[in-house]
Short mmCIF file of C-alpha atoms in Angstrom, two decimals:
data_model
loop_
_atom_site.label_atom_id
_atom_site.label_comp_id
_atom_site.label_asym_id
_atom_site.label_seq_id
_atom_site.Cartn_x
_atom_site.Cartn_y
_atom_site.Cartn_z
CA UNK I 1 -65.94 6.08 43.72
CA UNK I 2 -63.07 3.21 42.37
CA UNK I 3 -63.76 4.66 39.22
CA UNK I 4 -62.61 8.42 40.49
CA UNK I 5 -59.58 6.99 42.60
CA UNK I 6 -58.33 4.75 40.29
CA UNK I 7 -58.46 8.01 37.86
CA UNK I 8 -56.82 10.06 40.34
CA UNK I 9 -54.19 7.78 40.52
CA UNK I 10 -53.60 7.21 36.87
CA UNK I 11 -53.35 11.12 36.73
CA UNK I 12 -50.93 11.48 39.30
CA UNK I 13 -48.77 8.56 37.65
CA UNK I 14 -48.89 10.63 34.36
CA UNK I 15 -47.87 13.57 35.66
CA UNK I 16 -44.75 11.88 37.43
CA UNK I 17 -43.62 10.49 34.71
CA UNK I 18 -44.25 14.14 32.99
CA UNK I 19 -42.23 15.58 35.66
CA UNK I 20 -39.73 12.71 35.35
CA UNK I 21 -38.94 12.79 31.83
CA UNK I 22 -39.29 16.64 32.01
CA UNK I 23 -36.02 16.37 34.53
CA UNK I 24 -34.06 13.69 33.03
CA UNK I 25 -33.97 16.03 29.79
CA UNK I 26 -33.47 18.93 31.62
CA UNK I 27 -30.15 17.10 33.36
CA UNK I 28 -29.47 15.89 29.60
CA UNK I 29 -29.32 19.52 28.16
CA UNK I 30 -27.19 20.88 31.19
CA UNK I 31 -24.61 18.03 30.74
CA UNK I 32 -24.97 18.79 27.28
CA UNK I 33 -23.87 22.47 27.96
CA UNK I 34 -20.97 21.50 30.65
CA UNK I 35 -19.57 19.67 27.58
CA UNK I 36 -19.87 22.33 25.18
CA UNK I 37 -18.15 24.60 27.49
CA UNK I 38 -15.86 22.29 28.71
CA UNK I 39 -12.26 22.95 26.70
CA UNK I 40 -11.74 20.11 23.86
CA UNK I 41 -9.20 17.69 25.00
CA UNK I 42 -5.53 17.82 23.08
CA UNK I 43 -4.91 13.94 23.85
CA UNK I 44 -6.06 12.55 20.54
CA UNK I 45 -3.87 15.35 18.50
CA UNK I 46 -0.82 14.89 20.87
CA UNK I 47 -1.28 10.43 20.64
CA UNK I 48 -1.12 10.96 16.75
CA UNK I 49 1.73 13.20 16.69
CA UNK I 50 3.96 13.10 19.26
CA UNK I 51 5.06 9.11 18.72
CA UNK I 52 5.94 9.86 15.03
CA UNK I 53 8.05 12.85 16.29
CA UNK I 54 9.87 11.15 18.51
CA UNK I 55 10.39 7.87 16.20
CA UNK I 56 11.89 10.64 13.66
CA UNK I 57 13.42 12.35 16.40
CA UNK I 58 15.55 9.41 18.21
CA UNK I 59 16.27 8.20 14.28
CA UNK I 60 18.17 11.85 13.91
CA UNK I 61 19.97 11.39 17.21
CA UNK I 62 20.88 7.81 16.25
CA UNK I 63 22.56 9.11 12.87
CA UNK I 64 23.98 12.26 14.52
CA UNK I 65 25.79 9.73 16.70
CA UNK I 66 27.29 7.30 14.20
CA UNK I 67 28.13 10.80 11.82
CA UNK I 68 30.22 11.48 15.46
CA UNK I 69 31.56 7.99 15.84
CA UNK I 70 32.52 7.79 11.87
CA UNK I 71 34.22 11.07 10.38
CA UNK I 72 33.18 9.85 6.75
CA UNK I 73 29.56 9.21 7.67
CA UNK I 74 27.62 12.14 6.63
CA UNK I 75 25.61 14.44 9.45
CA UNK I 76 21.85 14.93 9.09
CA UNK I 77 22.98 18.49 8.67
CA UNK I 78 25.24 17.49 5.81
CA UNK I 79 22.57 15.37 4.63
CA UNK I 80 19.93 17.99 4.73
CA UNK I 81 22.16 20.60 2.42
CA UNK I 82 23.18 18.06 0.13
CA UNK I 83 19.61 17.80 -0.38
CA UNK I 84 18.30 20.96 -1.05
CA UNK I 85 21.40 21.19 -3.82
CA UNK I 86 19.48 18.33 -5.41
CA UNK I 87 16.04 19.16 -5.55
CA UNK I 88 16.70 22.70 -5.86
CA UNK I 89 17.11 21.30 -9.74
CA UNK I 90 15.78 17.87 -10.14
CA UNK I 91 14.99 17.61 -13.74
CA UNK I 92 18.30 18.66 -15.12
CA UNK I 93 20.39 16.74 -18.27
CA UNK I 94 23.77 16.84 -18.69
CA UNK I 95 23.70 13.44 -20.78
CA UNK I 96 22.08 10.37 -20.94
CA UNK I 97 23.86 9.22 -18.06
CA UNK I 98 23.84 12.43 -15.81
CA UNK I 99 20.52 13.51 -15.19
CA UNK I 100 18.37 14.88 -12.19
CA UNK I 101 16.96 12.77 -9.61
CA UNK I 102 13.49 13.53 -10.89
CA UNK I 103 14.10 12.04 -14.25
CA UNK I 104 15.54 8.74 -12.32
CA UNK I 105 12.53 8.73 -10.55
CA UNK I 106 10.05 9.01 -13.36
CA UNK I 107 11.89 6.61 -15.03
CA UNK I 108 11.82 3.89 -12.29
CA UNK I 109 7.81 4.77 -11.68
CA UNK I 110 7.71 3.81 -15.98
CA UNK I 111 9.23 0.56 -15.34
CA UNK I 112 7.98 -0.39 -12.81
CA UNK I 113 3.97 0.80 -14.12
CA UNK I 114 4.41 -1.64 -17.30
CA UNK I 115 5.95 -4.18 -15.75
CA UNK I 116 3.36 -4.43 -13.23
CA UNK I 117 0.67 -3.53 -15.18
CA UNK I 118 1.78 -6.71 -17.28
CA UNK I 119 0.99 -8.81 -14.07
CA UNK I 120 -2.04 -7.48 -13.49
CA UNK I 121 -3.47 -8.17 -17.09
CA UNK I 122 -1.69 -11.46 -16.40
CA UNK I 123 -1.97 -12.26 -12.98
CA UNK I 124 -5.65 -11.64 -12.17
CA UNK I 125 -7.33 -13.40 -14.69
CA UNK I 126 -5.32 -16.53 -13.77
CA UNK I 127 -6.50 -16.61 -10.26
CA UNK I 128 -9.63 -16.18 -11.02
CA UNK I 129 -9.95 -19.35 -13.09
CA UNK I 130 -6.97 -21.02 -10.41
CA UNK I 131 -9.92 -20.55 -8.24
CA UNK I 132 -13.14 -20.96 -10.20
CA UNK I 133 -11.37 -24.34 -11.80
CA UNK I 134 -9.86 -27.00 -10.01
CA UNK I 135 -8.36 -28.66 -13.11
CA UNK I 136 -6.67 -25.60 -13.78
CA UNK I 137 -5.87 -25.86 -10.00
CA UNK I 138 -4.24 -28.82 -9.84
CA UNK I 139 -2.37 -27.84 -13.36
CA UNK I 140 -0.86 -24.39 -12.19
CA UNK I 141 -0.37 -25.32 -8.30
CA UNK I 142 2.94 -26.71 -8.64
CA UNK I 143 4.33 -24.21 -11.11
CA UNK I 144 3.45 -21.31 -8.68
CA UNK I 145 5.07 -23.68 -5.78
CA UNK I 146 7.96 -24.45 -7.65
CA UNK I 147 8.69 -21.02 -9.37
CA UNK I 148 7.27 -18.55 -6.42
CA UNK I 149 10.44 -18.92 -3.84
CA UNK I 150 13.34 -17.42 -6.70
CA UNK I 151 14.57 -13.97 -6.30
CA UNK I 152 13.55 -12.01 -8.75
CA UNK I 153 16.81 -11.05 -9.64
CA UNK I 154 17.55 -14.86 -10.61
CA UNK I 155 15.58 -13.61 -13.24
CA UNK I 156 17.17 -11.33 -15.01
CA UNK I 157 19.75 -12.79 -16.34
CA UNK I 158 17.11 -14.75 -18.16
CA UNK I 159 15.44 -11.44 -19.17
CA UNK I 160 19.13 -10.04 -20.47
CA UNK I 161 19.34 -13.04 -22.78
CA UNK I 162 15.79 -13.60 -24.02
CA UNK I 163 15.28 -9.48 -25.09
CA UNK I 164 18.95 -8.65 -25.38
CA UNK I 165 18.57 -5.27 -23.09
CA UNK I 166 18.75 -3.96 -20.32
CA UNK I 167 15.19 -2.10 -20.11
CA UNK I 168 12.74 -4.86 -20.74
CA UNK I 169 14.75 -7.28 -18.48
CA UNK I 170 14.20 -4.74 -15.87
CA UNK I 171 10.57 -4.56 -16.36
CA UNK I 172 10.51 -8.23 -17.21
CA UNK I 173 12.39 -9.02 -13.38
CA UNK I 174 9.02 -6.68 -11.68
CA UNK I 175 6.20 -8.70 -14.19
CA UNK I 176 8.01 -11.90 -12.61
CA UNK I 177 7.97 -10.73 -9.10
CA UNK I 178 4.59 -8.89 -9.22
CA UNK I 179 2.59 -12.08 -10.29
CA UNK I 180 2.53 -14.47 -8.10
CA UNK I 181 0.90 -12.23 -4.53
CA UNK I 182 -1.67 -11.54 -7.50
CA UNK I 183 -2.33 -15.22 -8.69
CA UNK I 184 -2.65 -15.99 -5.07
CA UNK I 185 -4.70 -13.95 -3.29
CA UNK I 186 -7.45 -14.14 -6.17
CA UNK I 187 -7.53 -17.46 -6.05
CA UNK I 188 -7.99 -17.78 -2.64
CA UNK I 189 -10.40 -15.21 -2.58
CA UNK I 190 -12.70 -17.34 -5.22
CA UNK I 191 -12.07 -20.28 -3.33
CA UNK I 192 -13.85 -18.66 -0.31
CA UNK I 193 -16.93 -17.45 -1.74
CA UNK I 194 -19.42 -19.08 0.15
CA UNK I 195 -20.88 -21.75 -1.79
CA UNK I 196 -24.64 -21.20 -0.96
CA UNK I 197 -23.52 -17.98 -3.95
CA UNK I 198 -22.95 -20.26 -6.19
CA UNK I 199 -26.04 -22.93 -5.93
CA UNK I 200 -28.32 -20.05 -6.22
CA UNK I 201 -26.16 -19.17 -9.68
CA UNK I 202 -26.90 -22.48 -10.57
CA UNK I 203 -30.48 -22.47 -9.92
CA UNK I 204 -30.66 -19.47 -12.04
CA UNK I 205 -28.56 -21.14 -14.66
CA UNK I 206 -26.23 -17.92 -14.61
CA UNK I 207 -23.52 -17.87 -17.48
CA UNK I 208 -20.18 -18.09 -15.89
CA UNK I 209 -19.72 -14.21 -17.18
CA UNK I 210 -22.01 -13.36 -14.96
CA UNK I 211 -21.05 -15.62 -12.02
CA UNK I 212 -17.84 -14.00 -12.57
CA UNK I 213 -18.88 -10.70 -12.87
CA UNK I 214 -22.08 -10.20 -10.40
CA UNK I 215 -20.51 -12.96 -7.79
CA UNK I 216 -17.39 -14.04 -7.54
CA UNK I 217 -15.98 -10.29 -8.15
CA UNK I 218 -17.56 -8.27 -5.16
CA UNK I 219 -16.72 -11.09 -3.17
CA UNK I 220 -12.72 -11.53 -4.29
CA UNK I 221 -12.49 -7.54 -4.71
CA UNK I 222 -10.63 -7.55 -1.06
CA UNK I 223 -8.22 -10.56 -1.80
CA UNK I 224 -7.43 -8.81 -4.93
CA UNK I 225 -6.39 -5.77 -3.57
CA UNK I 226 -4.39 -7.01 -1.00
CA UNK I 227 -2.53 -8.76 -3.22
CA UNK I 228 -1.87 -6.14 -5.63
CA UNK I 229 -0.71 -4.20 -2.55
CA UNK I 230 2.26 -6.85 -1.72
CA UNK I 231 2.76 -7.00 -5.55
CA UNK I 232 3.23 -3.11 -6.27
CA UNK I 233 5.73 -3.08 -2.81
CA UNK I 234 7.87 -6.14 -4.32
CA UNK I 235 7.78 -4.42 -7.75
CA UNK I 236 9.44 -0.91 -6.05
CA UNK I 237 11.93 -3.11 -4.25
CA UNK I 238 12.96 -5.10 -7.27
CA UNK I 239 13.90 -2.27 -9.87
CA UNK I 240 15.66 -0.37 -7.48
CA UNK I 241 18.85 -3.86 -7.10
CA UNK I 242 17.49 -4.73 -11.35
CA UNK I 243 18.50 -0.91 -12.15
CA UNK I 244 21.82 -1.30 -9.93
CA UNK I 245 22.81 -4.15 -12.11
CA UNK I 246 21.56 -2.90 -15.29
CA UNK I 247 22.68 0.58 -15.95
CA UNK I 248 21.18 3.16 -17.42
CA UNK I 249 18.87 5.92 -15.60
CA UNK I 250 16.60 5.35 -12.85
CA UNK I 251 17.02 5.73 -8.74
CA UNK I 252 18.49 2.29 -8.25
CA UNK I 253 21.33 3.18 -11.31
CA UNK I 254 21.61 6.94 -9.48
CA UNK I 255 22.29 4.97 -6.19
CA UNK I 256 25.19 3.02 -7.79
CA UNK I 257 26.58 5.34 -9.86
CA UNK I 258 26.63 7.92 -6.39
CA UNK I 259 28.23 5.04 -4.48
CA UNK I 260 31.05 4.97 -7.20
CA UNK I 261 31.74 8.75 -6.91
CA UNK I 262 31.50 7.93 -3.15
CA UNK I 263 28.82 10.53 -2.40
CA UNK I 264 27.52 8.90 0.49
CA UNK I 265 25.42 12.30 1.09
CA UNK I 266 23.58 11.50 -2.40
CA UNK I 267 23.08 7.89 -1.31
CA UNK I 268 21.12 8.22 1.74
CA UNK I 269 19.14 10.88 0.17
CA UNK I 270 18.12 8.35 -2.43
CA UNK I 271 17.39 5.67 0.60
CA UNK I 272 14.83 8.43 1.54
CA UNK I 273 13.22 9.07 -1.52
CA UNK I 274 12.82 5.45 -1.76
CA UNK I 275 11.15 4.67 0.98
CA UNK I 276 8.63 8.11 0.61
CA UNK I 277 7.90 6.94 -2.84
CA UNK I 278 7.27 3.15 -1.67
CA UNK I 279 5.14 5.04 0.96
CA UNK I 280 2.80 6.90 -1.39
CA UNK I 281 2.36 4.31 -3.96
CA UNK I 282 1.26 2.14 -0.59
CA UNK I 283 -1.05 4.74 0.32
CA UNK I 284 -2.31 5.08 -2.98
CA UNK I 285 -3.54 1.56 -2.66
CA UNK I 286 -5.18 1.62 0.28
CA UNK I 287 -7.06 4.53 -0.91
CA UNK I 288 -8.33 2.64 -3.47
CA UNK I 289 -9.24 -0.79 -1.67
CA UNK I 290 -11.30 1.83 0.93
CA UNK I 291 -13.69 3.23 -1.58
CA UNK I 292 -14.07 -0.10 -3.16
CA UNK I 293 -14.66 -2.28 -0.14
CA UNK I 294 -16.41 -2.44 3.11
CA UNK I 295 -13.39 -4.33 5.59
CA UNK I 296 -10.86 -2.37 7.62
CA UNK I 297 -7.46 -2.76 4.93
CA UNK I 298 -5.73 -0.21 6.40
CA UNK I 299 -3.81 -2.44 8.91
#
């Protein structure tokens, strides 16, 4: 008789918890369906484009307001038509010293691509063994403390006498400038690989390519990029006042030579491009440091 109750019972249970888990989907799928006809919400789209607009938007008001205030201060309309004369041919030559804003441009982007490509091959290499070393630690410390704090226009004068012109100077003031956020950051980064890494290298009596290679890179890959990212943003900045002082084409030499013909118009065009080209290049970066690491380097 136990037997049959208790049987009963456990039946009754099951179907309960049938009937219970039959209903909680049930109310599941119906919320489900309230959601999927419930309109998408616009907050997300208007959060990511509405503050831009209105940073943009109270920048134009701002300049419309000093153009008011200051007769020879160019409008954003003014701006904005000066503009479109100048892209509308960008590539043009009219001499070596009268050329389109492209061609200034591509020629800064050269510069500053073998001058920091210089650092790279340079700079990289020497933070790893900065880090890996402490010899070459304590050798190299000082130098980078001592030489790290000069402008990097202090240095071209250097460059004009050692190479005797004006184009490798330029790229030689960017290979200065570029190095050290490089040396840095990779030696830092080898200096915080966890050192439980490196006994088990040692246990496996690893060659130090290998160490280098299968350890210590994955784990620096992050410090590395970041500081190529401060050293390609110090490079844009630096040829743009080297090319003012140098001559010759490229945007920082257009910028001067627009400021001499007083073509304000011209100049803050060029302050624009600047900064949209400094943008990219930054972008370009982070791109890369994404698909080759796991951490959040967008920030």
């Amino acid at each position: 008789m136990n037997t049959l109750v208790h049987s009963a019972m456990s039946a009754a249970d099951d179907t309960s918890s049938a009937a219970t888990t039959v209903t909680e989907i049930n109310v599941v799928k119906e919320i489900k369906s309230k959601a999927e006809k419930r309109p998408r919400s616009l907050r997300p789209f208007f959060l990511s484009v509405l503050p831009p607009l209105f940073g943009i938007g109270m920048l134009i008001l701002i300049w419309e307001i000093i153009a008011i205030k200051n007769t020879t201060f160019p409008s954003p309309w003014v701006t904005l038509q000066e503009a479109i004369k100048v892209f509308s041919d960008p590539f043009y030559q009219k001499g070596p010293n009268d050329q389109g804003i492209g061609w200034n441009i591509f020629a800064s982007l050269k510069r500053v691509a073998v001058g920091f490509g210089l650092a790279a091959a340079v700079g990289i290499p020497l933070g790893f063994l900065i880090g890996r070393f402490k010899f070459l630690s304590g050798m190299f410390n000082p130098i980078i403390s001592l030489l790290k704090p000069v402008s990097p226009l202090a240095w071209l004068p250097i460059g004009l006498l050692v190479f005797k012109s004006a184009h490798p100077a330029a790229i030689w003031s960017i290979f200065i400038c570029s190095i050290w956020p490089m040396i840095i950051n990779t030696s830092i980064g080898v200096q915080r690989v966890p050192q439980d890494y490196m006994n088990v290298a040692r246990v496996l009596n690893l060659s130090e390519w290998k160490i280098i290679t299968r350890i210590l890179l994955p784990s620096v890959l992050p410090y590395m990029l970041t500081g190529v990212r401060l050293a390609i943003g110090t490079a844009w900045l630096v040829i743009v006042a080297a090319e003012m002082l140098t001559g010759g084409v490229g945007i920082g030499f257009w910028v001067w030579d627009e400021w001499n013909n007083l073509n304000v118009p011209h100049i803050i065009i060029a302050i624009v491009v600047i900064g949209m080209v400094g943008l990219i290049l930054e972008q370009i970066l982070v791109a890369i440091a994404r698909a080759f690491t796991y951490e959040d380097v967008g920030t």
